Tab-separated table of N, CA and C in Angstrom:
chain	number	residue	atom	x	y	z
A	19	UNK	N	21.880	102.842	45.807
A	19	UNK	CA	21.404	102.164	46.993
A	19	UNK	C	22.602	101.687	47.775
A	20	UNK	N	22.459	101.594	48.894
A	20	UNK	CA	23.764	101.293	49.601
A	20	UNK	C	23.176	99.863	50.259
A	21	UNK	N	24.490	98.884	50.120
A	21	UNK	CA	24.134	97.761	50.579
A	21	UNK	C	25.260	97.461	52.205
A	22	UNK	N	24.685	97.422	53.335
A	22	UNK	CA	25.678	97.098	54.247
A	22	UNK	C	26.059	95.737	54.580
A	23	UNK	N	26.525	96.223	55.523
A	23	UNK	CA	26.900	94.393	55.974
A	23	UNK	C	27.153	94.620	57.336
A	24	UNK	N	26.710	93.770	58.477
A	24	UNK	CA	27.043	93.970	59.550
A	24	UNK	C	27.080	92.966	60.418
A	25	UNK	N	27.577	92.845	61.464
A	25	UNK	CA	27.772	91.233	62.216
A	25	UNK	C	26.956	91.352	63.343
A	26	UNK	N	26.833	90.221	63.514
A	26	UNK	CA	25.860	90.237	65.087
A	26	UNK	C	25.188	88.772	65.302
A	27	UNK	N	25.668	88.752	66.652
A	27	UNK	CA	25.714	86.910	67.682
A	27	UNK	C	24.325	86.868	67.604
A	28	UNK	N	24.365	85.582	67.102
A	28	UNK	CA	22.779	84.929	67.064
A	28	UNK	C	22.505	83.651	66.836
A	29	UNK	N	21.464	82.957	67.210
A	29	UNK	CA	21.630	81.708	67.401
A	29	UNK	C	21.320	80.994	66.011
A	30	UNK	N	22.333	79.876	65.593
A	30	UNK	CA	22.153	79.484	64.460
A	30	UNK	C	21.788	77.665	64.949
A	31	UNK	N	20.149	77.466	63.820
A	31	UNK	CA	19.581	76.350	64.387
A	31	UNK	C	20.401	75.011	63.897
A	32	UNK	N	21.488	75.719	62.846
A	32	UNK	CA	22.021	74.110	61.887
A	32	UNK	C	22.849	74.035	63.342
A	33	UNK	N	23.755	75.149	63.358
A	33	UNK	CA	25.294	74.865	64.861
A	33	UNK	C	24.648	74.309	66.032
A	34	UNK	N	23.335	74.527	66.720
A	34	UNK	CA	23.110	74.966	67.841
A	34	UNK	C	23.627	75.737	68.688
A	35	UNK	N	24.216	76.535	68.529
A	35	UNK	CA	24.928	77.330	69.413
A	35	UNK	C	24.424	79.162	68.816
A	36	UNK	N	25.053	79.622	69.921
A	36	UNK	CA	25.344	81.419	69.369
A	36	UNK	C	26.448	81.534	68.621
A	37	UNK	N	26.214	82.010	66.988
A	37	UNK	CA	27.657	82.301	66.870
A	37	UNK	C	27.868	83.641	65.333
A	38	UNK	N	28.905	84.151	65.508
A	38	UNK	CA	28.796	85.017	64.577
A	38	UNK	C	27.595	84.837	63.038
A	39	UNK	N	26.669	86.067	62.964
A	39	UNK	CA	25.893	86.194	61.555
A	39	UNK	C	26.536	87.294	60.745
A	40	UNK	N	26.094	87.231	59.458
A	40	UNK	CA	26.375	88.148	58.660
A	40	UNK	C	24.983	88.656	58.188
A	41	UNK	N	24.778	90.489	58.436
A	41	UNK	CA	23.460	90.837	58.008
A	41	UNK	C	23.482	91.650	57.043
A	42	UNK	N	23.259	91.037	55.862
A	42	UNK	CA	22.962	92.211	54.396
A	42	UNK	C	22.037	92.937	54.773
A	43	UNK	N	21.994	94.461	54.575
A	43	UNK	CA	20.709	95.156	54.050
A	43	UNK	C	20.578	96.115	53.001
A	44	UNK	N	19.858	96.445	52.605
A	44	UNK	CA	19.765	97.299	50.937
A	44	UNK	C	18.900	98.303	52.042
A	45	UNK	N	19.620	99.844	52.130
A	45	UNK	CA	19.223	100.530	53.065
A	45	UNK	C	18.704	100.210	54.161
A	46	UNK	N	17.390	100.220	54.712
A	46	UNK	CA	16.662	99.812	55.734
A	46	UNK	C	16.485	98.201	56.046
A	47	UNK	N	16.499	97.603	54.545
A	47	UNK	CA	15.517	96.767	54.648
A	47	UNK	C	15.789	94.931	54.002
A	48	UNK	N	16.299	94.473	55.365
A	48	UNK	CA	17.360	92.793	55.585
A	48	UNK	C	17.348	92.209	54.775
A	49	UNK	N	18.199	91.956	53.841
A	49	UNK	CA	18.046	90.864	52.550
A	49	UNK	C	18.509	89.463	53.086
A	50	UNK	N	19.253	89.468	53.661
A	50	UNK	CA	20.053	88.036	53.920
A	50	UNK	C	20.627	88.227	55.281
A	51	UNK	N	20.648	86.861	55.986
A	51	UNK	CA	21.454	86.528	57.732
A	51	UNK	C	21.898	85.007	57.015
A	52	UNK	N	23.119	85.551	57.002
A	52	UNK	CA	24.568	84.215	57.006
A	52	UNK	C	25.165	84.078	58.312
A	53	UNK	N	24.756	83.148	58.804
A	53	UNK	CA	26.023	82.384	59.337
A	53	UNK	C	27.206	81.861	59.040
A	54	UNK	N	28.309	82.834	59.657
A	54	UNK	CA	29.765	82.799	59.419
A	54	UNK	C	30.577	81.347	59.672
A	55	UNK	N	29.916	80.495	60.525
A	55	UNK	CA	30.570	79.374	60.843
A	55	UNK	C	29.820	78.014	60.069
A	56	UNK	N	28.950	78.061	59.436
A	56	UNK	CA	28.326	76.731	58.881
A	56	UNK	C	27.712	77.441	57.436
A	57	UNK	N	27.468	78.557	57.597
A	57	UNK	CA	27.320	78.713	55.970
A	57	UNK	C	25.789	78.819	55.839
A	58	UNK	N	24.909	78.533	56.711
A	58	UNK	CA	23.324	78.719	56.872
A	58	UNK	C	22.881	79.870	56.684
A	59	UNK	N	22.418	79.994	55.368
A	59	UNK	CA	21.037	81.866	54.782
A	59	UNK	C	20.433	81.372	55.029
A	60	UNK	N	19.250	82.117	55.511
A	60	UNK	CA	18.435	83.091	55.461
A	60	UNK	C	18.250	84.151	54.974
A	61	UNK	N	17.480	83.730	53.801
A	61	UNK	CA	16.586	85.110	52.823
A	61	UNK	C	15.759	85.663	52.737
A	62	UNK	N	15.296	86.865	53.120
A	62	UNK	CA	14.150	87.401	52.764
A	62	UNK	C	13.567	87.588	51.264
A	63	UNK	N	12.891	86.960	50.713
A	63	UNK	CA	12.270	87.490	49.316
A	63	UNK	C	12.188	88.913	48.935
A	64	UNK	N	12.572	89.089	48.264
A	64	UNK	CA	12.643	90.666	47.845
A	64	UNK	C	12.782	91.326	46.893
A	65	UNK	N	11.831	91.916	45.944
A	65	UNK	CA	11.814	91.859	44.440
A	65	UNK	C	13.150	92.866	44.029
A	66	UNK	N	13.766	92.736	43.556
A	66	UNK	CA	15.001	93.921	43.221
A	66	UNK	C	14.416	95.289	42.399
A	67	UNK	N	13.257	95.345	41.787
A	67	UNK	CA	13.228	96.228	40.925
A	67	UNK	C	12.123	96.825	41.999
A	68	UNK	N	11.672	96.773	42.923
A	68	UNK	CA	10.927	97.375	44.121
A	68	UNK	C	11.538	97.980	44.836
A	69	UNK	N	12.469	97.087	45.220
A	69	UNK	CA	13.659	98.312	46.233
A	69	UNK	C	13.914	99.275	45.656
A	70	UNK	N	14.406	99.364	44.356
A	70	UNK	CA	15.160	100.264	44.026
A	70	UNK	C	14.774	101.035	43.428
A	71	UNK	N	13.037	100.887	42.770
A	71	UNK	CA	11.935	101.824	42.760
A	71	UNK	C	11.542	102.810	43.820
A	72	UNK	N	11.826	102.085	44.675
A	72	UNK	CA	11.523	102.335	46.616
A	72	UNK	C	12.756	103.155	46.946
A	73	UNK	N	13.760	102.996	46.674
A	73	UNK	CA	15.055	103.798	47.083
A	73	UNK	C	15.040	105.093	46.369
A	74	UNK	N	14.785	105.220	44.568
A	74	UNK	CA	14.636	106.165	43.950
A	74	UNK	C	13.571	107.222	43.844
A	75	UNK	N	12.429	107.063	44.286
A	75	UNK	CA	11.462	107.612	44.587
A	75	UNK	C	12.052	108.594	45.848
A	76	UNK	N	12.507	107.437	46.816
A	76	UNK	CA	12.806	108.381	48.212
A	76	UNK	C	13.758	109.544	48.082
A	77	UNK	N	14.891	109.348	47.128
A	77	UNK	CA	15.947	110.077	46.530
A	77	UNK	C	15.643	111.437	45.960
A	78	UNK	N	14.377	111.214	45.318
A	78	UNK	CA	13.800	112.034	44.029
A	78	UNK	C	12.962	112.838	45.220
A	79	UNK	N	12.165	112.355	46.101
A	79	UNK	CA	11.396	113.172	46.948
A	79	UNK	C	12.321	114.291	47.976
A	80	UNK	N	13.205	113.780	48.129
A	80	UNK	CA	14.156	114.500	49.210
A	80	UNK	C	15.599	115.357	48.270
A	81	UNK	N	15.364	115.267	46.812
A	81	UNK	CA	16.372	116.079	46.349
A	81	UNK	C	16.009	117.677	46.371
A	82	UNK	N	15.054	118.685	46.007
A	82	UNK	CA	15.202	119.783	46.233
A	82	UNK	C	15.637	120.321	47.591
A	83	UNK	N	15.360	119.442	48.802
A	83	UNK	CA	16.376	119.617	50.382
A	83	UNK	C	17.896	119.644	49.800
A	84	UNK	N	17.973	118.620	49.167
A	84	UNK	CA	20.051	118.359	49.373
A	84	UNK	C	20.171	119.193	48.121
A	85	UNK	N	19.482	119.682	46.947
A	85	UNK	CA	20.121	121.199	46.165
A	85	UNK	C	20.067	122.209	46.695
A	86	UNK	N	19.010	122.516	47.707
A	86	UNK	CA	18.934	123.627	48.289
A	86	UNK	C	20.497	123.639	49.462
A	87	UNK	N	20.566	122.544	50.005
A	87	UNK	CA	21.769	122.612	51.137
A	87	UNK	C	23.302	122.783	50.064
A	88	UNK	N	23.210	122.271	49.160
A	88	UNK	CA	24.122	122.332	48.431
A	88	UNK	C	24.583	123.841	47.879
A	89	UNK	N	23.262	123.936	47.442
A	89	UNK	CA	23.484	125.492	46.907
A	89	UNK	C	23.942	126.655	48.446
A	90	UNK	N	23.291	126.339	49.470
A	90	UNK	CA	24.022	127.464	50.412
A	90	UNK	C	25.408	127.201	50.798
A	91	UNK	N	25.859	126.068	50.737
A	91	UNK	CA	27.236	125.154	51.235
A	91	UNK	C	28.199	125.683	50.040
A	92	UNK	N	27.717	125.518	48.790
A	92	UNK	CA	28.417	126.288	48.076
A	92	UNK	C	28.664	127.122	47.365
A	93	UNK	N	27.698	128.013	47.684
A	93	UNK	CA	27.404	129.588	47.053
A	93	UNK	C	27.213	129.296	45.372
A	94	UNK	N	26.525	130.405	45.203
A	94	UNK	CA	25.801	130.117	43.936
A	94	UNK	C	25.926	129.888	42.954
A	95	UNK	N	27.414	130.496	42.595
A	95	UNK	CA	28.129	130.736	41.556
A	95	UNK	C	28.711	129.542	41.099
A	96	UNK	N	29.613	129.110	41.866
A	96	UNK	CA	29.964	127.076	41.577
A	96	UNK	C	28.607	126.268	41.292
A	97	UNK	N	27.670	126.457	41.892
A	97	UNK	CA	26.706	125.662	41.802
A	97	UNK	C	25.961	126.064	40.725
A	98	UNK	N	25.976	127.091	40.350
A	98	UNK	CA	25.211	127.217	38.643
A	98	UNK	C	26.081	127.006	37.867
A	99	UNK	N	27.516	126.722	37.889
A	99	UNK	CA	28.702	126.399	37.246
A	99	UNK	C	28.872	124.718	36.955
A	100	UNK	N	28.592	123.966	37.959
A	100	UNK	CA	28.398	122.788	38.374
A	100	UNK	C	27.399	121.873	37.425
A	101	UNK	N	26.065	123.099	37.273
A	101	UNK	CA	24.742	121.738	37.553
A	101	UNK	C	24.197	121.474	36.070
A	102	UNK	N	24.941	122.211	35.211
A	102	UNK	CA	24.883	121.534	33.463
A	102	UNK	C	25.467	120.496	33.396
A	103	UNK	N	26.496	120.337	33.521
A	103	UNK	CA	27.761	119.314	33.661
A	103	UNK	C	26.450	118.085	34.226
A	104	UNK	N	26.249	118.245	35.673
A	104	UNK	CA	26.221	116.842	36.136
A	104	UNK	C	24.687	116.347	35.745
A	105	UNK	N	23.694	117.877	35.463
A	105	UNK	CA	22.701	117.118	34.584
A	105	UNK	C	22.504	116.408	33.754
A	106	UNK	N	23.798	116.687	32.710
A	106	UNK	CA	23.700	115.905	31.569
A	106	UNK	C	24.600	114.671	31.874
A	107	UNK	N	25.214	114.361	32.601
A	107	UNK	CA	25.814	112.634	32.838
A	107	UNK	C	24.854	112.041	34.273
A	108	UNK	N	24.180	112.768	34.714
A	108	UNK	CA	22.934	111.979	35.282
A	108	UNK	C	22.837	110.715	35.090
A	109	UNK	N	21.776	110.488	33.938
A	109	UNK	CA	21.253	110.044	33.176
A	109	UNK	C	21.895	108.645	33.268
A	110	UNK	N	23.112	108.870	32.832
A	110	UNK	CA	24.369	107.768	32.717
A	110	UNK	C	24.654	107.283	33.683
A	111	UNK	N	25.140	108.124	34.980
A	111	UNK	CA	25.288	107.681	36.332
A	111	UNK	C	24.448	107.268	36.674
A	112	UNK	N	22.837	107.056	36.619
A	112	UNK	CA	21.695	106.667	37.238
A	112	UNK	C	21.701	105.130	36.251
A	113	UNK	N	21.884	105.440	34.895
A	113	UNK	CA	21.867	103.809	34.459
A	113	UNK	C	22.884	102.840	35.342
A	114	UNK	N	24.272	103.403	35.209
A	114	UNK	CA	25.246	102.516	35.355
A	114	UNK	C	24.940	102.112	37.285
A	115	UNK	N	24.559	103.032	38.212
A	115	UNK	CA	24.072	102.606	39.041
A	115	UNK	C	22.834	101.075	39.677
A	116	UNK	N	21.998	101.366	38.730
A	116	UNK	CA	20.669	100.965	38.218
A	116	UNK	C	20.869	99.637	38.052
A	117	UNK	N	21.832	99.561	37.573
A	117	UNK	CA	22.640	98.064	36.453
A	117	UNK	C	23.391	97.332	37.362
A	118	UNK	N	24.269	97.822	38.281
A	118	UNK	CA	25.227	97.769	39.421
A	118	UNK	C	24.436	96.611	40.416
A	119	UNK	N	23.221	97.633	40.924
A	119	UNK	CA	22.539	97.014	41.910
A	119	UNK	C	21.601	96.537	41.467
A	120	UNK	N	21.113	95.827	40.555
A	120	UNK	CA	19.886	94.909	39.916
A	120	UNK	C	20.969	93.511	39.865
A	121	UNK	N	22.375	94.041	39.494
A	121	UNK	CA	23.441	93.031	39.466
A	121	UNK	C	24.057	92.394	40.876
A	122	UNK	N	24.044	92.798	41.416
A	122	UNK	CA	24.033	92.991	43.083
A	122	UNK	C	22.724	91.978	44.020
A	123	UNK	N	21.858	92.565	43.746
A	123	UNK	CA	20.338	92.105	44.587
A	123	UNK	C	19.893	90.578	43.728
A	124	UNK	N	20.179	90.561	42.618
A	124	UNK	CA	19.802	89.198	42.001
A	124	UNK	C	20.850	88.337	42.302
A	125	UNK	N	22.402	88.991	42.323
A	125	UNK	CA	23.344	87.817	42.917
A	125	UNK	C	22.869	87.450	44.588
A	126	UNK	N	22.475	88.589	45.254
A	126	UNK	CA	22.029	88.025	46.354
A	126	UNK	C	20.972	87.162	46.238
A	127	UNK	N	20.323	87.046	45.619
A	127	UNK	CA	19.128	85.849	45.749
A	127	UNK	C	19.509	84.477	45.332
A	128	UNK	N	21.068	84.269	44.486
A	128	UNK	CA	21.735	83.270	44.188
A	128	UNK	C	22.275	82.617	45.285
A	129	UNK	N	22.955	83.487	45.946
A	129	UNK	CA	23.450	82.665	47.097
A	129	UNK	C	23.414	81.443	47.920
């Protein structure tokens, strides 16, 4: 899951004024607006093991597109050369991912 971060002027009610925010999102969808000058979140509630049910599903639905692009991008031969290998540490990469951002989305709710 990719988590961004992005800035953008908005009015903060502790400052009264307009002034720099900070906007988390976990793909699409806003976890947190910090204000850079007083320190004021705003959280959206957001179960962590939903998103990322929600992210993996979307992943899993749209992977025979990105093997198929893969496989013409890199002809066949690398790619049947390739896809034992990364099948079998999958598995691993999908835990250690999994673990990453459950570690991630619950520190965001600490904040």
């Amino acid at each position: 899951m990719n988590i961004q971060r992005l800035d953008a002027e908005l009015f903060c009610p502790r400052c009264r004024r307009e002034t720099t925010h900070a906007l988390e999102y976990a793909g699409d969808i806003l976890l947190r607006v910090t204000c850079t000058e007083c320190g004021a979140t705003l959280r959206k509630p957001v179960d962590p093991t939903w998103l990322l049910s929600r992210d993996l599903l979307e992943r899993l639905r749209t992977k025979p597109k990105r093997l198929q692009a893969e496989w013409q991008s890199t002809g066949a031969l690398r790619f049947a050369l390739t896809v034992p290998v990364r099948m079998t540490t999958k598995p691993f990469r999908l835990y250690r991912e999994i673990k990453e951002n459950l570690a991630h989305l619950s520190g965001a709710d600490r904040r």
